[in-house]
Backbone as a ProteinNet text record, in pm:
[ID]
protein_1_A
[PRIMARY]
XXXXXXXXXXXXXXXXXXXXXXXXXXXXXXXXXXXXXXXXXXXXXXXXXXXXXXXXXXXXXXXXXXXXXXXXXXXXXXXXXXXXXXXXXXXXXXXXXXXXXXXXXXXXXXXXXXXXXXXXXXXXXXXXXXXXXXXXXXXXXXXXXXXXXXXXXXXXXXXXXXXXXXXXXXXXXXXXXXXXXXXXXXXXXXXXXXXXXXXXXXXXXXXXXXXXXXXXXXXXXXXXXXXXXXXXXXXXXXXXXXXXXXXXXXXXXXXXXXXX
[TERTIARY]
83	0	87.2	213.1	284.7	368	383.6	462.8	376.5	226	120.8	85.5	39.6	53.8	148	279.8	388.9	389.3	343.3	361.9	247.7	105.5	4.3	33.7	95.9	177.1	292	331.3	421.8	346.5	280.1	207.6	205.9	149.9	121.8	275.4	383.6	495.4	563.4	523.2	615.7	633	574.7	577.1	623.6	669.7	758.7	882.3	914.8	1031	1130.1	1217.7	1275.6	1301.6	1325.5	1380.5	1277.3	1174.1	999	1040	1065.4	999.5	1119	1224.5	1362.2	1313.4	1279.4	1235.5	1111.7	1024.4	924.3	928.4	1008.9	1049.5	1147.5	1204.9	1322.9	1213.9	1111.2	1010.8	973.8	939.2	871.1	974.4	1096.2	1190.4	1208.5	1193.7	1213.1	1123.1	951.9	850	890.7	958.9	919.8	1034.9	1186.2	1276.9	1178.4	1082	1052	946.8	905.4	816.8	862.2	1006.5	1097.1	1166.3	1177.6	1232.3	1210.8	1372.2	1310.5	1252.4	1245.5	1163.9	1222.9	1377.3	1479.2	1412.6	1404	1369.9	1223	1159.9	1021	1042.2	1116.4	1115.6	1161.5	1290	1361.4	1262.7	1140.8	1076.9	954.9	903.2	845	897.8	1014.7	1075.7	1115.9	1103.2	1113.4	964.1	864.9	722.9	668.2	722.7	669.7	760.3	887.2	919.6	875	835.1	801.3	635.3	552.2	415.6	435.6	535.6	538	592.8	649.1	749.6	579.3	485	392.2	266.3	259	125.6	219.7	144.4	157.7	209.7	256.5	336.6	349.8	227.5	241.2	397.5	402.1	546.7	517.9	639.1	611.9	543.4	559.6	494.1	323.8	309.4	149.2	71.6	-42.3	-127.3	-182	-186.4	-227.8	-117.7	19.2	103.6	129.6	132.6	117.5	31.8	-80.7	-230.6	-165.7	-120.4	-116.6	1.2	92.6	271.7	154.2	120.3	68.9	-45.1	-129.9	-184.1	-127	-35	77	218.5	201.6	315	324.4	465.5	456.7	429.4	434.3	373.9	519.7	551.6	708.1	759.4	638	691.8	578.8	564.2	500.7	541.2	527.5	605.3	776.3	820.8	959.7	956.5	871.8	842.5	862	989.2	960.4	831.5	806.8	661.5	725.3	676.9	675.1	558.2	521.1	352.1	445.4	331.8	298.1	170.6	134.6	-37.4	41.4	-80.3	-83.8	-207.5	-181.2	-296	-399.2	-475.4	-571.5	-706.1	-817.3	-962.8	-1054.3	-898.3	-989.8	-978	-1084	-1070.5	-1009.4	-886.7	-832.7	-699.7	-631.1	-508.1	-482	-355.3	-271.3	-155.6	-128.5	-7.6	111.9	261.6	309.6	374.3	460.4	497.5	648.4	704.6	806.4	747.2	636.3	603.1	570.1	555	522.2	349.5	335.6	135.3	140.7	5.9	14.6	-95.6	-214.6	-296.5	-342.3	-505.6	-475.2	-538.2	-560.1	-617.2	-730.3	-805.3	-976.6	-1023.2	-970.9	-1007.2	-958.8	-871.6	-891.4	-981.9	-1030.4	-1135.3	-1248	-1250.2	-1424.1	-1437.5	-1300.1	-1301.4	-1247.5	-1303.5	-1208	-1096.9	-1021.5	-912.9	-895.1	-1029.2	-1011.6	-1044.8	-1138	-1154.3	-1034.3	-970.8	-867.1	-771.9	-776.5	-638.5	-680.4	-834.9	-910.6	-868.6	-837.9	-833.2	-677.4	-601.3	-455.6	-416.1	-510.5	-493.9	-541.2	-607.7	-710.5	-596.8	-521.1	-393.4	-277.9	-214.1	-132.4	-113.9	-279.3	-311.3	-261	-313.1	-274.7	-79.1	-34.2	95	130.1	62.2	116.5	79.6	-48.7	-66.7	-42.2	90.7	159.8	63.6	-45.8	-166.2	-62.2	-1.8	11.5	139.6	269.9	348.3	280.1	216.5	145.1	68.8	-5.5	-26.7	39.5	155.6	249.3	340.3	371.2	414.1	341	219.8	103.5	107.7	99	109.8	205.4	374.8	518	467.9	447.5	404.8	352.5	215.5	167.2	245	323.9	433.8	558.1	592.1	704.6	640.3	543.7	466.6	459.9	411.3	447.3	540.2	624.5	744.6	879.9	858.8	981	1084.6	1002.4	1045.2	1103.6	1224.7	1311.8	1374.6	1492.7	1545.3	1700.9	1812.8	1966.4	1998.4	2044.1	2160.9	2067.1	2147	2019.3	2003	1996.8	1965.4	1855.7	1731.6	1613.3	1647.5	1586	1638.3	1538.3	1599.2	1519.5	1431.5	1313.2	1195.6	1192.6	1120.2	1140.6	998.1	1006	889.3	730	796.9	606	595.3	642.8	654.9	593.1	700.4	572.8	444.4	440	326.4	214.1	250.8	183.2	188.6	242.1	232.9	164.6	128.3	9.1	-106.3	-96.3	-227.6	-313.9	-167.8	-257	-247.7	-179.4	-253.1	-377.1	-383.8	-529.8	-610.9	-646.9	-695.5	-720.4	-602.2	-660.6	-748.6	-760.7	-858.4	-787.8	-831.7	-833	-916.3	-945	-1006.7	-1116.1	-1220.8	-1322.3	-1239	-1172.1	-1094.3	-1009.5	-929.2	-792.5	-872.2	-1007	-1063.9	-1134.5	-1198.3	-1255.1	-1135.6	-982.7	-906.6	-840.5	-795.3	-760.5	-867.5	-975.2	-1083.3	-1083.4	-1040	-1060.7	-895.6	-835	-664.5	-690.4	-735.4	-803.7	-854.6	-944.3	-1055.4	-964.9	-876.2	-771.3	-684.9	-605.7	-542	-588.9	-713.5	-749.4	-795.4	-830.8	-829.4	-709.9	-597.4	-462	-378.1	-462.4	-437.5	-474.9	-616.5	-687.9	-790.8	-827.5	-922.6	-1053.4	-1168	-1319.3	-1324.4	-1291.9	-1307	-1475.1	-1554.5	-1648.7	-1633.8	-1518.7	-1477.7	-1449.5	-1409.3	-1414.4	-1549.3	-1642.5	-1780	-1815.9	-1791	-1824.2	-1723.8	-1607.6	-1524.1	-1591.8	-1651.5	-1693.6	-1844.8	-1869.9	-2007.3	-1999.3	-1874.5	-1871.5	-1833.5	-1728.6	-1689.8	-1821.9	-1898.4	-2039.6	-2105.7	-2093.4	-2166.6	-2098.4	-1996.4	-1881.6	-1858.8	-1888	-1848.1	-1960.4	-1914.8	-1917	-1974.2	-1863.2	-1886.7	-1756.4	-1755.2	-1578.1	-1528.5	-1538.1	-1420.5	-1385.8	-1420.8	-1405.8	-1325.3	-1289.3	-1178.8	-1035.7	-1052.4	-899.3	-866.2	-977	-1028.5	-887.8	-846.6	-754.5	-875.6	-790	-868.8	-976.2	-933	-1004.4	-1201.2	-1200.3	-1305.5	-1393.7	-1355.6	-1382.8	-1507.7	-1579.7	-1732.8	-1769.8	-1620.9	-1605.3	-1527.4	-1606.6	-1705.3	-1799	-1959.4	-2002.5	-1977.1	-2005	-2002.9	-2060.7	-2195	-2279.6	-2276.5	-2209.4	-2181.9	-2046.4	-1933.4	-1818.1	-1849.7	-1945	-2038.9	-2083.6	-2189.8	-2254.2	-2119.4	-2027.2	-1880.3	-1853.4	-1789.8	-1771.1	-1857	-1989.5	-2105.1	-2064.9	-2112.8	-2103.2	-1974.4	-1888.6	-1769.8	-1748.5	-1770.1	-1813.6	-1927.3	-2021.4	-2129.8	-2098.6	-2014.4	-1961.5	-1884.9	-1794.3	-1710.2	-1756	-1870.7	-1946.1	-1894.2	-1849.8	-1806.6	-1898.2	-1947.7	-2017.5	-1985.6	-2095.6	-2054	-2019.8	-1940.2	-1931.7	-2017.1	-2002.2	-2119	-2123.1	-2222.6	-2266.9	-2267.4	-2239.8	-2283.9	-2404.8	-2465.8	-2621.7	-2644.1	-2495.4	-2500.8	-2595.9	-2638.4	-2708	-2658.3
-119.8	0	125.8	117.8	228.7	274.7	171.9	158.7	251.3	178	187.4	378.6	366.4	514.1	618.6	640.3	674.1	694.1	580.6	599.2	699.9	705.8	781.2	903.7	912	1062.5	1118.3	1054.1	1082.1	1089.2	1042.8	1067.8	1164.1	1318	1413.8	1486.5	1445.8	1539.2	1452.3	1394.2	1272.7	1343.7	1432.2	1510.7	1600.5	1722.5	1798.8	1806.6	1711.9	1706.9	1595.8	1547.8	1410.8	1454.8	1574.1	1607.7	1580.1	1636.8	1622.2	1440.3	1388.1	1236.6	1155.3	1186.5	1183.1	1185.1	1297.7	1346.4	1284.2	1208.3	1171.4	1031.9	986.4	857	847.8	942.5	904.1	933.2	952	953.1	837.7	758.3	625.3	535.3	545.6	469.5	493.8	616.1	643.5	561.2	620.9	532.2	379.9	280.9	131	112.3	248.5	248.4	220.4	302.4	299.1	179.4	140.7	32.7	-101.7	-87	-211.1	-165.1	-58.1	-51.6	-123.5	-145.5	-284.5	-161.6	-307	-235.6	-158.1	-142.8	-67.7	66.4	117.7	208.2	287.2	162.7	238.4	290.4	211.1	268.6	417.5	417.1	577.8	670.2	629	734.1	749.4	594.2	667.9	736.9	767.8	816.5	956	979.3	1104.2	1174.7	1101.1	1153	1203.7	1063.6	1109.5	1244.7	1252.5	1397.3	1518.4	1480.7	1592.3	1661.9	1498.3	1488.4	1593.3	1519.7	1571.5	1768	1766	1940.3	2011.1	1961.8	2040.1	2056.3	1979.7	1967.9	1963.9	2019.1	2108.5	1930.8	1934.2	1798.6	1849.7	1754.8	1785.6	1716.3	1836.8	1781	1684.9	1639.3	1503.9	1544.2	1668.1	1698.1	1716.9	1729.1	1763	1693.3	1695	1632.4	1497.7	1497	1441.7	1342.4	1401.4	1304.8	1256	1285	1188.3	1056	1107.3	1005.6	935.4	931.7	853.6	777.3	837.6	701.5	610.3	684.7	557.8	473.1	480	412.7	359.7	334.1	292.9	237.7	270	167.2	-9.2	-59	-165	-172.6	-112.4	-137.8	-105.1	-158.3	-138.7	-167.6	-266.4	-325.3	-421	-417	-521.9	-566.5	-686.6	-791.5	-752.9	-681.2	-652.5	-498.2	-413	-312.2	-204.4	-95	-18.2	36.4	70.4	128.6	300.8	400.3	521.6	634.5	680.6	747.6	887.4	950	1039.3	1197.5	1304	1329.6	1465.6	1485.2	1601.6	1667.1	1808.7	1923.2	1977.6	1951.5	1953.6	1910.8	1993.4	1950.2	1859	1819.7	1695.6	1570.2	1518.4	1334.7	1249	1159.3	1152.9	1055.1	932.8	857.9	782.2	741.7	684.5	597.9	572	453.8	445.9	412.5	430.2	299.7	282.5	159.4	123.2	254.5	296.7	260.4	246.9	209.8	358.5	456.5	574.4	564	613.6	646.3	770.3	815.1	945.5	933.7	998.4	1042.9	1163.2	1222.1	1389.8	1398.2	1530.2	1515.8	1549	1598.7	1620.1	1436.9	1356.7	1221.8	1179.4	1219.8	1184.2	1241.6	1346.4	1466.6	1338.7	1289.1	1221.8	1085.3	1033.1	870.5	857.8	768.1	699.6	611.7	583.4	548	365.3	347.6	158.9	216.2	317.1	322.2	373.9	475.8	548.7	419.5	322.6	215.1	126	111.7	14.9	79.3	228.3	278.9	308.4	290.1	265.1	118.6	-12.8	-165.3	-131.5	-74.8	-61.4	-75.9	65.9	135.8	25.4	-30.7	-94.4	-236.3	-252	-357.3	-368.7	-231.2	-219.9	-205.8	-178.8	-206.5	-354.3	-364.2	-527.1	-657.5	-589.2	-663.1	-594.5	-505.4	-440.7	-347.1	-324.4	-208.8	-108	-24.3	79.1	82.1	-43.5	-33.1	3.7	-102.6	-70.5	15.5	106.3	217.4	307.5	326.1	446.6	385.2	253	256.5	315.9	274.1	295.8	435.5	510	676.7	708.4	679.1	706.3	688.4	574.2	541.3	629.5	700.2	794.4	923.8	961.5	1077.9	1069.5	949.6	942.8	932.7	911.7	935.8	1089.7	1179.1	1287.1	1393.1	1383.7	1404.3	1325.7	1258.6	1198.6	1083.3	1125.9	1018.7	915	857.9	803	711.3	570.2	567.8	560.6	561.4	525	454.5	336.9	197.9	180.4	188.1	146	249.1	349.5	458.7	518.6	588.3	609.8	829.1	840.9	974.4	1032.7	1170.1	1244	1346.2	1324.1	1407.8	1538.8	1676.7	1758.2	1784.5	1972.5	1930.6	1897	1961.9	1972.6	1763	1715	1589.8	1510.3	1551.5	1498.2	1543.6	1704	1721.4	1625.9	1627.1	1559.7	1391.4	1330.2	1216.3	1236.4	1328.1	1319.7	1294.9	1391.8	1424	1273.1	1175.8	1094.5	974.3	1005.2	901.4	918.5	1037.8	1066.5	1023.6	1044.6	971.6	888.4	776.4	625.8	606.4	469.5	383.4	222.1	164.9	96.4	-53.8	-184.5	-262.2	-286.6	-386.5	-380.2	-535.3	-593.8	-710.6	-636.5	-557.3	-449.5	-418.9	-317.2	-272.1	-359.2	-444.5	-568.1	-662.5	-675.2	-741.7	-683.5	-545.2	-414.6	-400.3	-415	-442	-532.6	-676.3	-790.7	-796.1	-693.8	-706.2	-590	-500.4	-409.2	-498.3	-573.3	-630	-731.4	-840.6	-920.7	-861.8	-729	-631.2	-614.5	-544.2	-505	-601.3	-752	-830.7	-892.9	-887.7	-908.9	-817.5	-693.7	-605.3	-552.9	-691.6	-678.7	-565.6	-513.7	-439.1	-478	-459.5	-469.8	-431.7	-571.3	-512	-460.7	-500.9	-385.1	-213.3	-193.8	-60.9	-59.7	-124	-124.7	-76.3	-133.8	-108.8	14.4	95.6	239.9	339.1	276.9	381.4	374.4	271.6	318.6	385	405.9	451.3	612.4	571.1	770	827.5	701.3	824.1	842.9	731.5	715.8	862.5	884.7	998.3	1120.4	1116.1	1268.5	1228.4	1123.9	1129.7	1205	1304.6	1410.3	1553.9	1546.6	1689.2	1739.8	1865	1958	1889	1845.8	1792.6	1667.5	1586.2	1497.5	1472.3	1575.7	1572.3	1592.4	1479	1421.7	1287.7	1269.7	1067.3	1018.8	900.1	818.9	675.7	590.3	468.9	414	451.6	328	424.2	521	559.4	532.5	542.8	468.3	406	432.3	339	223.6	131.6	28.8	-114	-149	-141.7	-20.2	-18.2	51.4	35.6	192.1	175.7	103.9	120.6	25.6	-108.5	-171.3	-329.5	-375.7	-207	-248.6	-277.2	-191.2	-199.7	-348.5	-404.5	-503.9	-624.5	-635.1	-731.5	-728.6	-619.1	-627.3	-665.3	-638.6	-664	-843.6	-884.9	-1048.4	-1088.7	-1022.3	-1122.5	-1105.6	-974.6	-989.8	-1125.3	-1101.6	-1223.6	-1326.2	-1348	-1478.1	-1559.9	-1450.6	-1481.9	-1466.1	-1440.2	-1364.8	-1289.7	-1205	-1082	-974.2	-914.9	-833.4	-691.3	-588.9	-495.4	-448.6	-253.3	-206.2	-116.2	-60.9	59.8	144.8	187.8	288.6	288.4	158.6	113.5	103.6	159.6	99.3	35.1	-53.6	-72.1	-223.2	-244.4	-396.6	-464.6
0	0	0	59	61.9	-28.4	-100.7	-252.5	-364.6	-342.7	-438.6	-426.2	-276	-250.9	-325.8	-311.7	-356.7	-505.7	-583.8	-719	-767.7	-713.5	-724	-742.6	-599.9	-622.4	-714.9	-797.9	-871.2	-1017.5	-1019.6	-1137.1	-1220.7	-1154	-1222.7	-1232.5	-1186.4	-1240.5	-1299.1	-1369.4	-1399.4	-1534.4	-1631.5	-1759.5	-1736.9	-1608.1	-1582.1	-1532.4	-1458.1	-1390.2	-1343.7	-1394.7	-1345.9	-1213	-1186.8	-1030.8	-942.1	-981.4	-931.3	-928.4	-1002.2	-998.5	-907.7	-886.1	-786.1	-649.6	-638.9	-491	-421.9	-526.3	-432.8	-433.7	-546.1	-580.9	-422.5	-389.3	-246.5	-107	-139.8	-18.4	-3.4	-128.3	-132.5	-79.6	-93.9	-40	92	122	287.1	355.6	277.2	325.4	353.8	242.1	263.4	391.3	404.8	498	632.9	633.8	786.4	789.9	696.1	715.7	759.1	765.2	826.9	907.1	982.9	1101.8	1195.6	1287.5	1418	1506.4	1616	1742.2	1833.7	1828.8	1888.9	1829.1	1683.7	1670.6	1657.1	1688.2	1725	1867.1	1903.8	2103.7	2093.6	2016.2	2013.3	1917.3	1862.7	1799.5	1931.2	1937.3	2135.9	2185.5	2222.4	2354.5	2312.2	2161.8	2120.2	2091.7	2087	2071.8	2222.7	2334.1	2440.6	2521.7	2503.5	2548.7	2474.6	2383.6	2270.9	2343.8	2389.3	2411.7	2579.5	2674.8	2802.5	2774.7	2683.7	2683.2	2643.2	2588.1	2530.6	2631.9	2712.3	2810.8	2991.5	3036.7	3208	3295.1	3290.1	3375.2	3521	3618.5	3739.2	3832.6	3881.9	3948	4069.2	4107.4	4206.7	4336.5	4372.8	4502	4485.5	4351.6	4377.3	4396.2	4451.2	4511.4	4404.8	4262.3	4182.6	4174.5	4139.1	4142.2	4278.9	4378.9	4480.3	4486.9	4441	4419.8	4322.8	4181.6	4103.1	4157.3	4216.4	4279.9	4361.8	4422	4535.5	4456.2	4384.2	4304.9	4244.2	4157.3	4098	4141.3	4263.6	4343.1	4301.9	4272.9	4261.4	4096.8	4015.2	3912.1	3872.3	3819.5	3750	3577.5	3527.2	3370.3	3362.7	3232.1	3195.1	3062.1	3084.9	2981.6	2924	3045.9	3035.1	3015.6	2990.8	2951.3	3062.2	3099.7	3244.3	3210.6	3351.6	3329.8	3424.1	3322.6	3415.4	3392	3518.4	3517	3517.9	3492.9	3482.5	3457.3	3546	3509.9	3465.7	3377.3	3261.2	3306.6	3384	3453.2	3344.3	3364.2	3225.8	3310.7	3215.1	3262.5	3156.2	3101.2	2971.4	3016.1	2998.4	3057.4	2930.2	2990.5	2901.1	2923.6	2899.5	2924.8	2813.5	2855	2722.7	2804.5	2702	2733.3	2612.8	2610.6	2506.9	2479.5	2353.9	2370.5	2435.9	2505.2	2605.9	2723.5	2764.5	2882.2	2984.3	2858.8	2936.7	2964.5	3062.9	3087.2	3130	3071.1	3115.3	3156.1	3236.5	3304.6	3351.6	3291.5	3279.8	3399.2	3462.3	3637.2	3582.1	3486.6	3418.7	3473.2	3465.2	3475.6	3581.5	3662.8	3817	3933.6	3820	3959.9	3959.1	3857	3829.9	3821.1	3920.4	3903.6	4052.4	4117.3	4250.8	4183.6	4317.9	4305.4	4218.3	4232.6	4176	4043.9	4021.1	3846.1	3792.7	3841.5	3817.4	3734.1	3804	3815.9	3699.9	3676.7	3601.7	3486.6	3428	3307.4	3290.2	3393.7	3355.2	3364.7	3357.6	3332	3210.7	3158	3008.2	2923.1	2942.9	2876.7	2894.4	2982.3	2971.7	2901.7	2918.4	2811.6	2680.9	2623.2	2469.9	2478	2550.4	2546.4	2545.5	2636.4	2625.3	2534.9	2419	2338.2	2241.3	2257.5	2116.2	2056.1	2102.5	1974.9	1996.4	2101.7	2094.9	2011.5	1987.1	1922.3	1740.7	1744.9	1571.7	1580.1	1644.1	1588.3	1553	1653.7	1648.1	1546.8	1471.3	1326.4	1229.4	1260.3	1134.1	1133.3	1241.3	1234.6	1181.3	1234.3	1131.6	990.8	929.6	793.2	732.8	790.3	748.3	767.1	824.2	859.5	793.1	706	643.2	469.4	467.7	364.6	265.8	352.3	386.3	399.8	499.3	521.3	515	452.4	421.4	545.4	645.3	745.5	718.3	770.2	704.5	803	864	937.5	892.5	937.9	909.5	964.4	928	955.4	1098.5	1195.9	1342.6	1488.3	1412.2	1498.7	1391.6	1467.3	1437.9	1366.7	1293	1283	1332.1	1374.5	1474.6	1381.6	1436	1375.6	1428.3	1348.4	1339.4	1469.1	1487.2	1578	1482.4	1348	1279.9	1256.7	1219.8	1230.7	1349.1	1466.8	1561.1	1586.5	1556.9	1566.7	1530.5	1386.2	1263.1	1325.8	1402.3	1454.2	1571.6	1655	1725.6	1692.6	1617.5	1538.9	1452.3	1419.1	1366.2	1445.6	1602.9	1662	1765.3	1783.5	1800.4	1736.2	1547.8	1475.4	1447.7	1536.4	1457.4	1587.8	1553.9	1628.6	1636	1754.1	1820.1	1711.8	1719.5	1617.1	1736.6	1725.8	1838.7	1928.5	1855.8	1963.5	2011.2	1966.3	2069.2	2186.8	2152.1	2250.8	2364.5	2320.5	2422.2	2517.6	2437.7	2521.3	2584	2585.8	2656	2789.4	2763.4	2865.9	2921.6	2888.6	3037.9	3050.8	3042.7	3076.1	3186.8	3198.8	3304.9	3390.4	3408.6	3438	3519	3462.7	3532.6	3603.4	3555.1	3588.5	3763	3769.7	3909	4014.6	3945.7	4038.6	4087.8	4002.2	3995.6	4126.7	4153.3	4230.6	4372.5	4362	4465.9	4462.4	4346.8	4377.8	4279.9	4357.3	4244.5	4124.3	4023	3865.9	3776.1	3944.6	3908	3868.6	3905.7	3881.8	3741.6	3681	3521	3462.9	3472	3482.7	3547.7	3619	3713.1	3608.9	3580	3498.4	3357.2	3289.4	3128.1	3158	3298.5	3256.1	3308.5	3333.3	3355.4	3246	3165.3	3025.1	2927	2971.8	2875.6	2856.5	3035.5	2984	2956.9	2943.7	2901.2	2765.6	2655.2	2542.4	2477.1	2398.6	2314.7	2407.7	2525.1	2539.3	2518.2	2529.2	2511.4	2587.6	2761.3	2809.9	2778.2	2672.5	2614	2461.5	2420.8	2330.2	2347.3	2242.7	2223.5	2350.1	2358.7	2472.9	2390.5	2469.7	2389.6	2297	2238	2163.1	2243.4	2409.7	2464.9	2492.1	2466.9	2489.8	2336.6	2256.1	2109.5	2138.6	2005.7	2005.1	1956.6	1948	1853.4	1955.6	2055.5	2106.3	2158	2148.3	2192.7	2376.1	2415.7	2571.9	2618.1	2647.2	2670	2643.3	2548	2500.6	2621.4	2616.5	2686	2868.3	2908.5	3019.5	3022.5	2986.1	3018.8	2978	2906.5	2927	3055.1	3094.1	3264.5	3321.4	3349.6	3439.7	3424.7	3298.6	3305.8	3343.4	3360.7	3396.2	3541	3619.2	3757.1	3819.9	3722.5	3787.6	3803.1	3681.5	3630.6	3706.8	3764.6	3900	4042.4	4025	4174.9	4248	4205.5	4242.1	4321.4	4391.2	4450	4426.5	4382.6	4327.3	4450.4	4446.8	4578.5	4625.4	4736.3	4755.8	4724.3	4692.2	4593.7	4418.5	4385.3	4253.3	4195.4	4143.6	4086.6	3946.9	3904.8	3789.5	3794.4	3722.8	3696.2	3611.2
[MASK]
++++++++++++++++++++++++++++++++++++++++++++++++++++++++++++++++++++++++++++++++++++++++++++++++++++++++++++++++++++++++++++++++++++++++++++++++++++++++++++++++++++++++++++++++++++++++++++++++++++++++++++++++++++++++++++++++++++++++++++++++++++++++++++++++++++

């Protein structure tokens, strides 16, 4: 597809310019370059997206009250599937988390004002999920792809080349855009779900956390949700999954739940 892409575009200068047809002809090559990059260098294009992601949004420092809440919620949590794991909350009144395939999480405090501490944890098992079943590595290829498409994104011998800032921009932007498949999203959900019983806490809270984003999806403080708020599963479908797998296990909801 990226080959096919490439030649499309060359099309219309292909009667004016061999230079024109050089230059985009060496994009298409950059393109299939990054389409085989190892996983060493997807990590160094993570680790350059996520400082890029942390330099641009209000990073609460360790003393604040939020980041206090999230260490201690997050205590003990160190890697998964070999992966360090390091938190981090972004001061913001948008509800909203992510996960990278560096093992970075971020967490905005818009979504800790409006979650207790077991949902809080239920939507950073969500996130770590997709790390650990690689979505978040292939998206953030699939986004490069589309950014080297473009811009020419490229890698050298086995160091990753460093992107410009409009580049990452332009790689935010299209991983905001993608989406999640409806099995990513459903097994991201009972990896939460195992996650918090794994942790000792009620994976009824899985269930209390999608029904709060239920009702914040499509207001302003709801843009720019990560995949997992996505309607593919619908909420309500991702809701009643949890419900049956609590029953299933006889689980007892907690107080002040009125979910059925």
């Amino acid at each position: 597809m990226v080959i096919a892409a490439a030649s499309m575009l060359c099309l219309p200068s292909c009667s004016t310019s061999s230079l024109n047809m050089n230059t985009l002809m060496g994009s298409a090559s950059k393109a299939i370059q990054a389409a085989t990059i190892s996983d060493s260098q997807i990590q160094n294009y993570v680790h350059e997206y996520v400082t890029y992601s942390d330099k641009q949004n209000k990073v609460a420092p360790a003393d604040n009250a939020y980041s206090k809440r999230l260490a201690k919620l997050t205590q003990g949590l160190t890697s998964v599937d070999g992966v360090p794991l390091n938190f981090k909350v972004y001061l913001t009144n948008e509800v909203n988390a992510f996960a990278c395939a560096d093992g970075s999480v971020r967490v905005y405090s818009g979504l800790m004002d409006r979650m207790t501490d077991d949902e809080v944890l239920g939507v950073i098992g969500h996130e770590i999920g997709h790390v650990a079943h690689k979505d978040t590595k292939n998206a953030f290829k699939q986004a490069l792809l589309t950014s080297a498409l473009f811009d020419g994104v490229a890698s050298t011998g086995n160091t990753a080349a460093l992107l410009t800032q409009g580049q990452l921009g332009q790689l935010g932007q299209s991983l905001i855009s993608s989406k999640y498949s409806r099995k990513q999203e459903s097994n991201a959900d009972d990896y939460g779900y195992d996650f918090l019983k794994a942790n000792g806490k009620n994976p009824w809270s899985m269930a209390m956390a999608f029904t709060k984003l239920g009702q914040l999806e499509g207001s302003s403080q709801s843009n720019g949700m990560s995949q997992m708020f996505s309607s593919h599963p619908s909420t309500p479908d991702r809701i009643k999954h949890m419900v049956a797998r609590c029953k299933k296990d006889n689980i007892a909801p907690p107080a002040g739940c009125n979910i059925k």
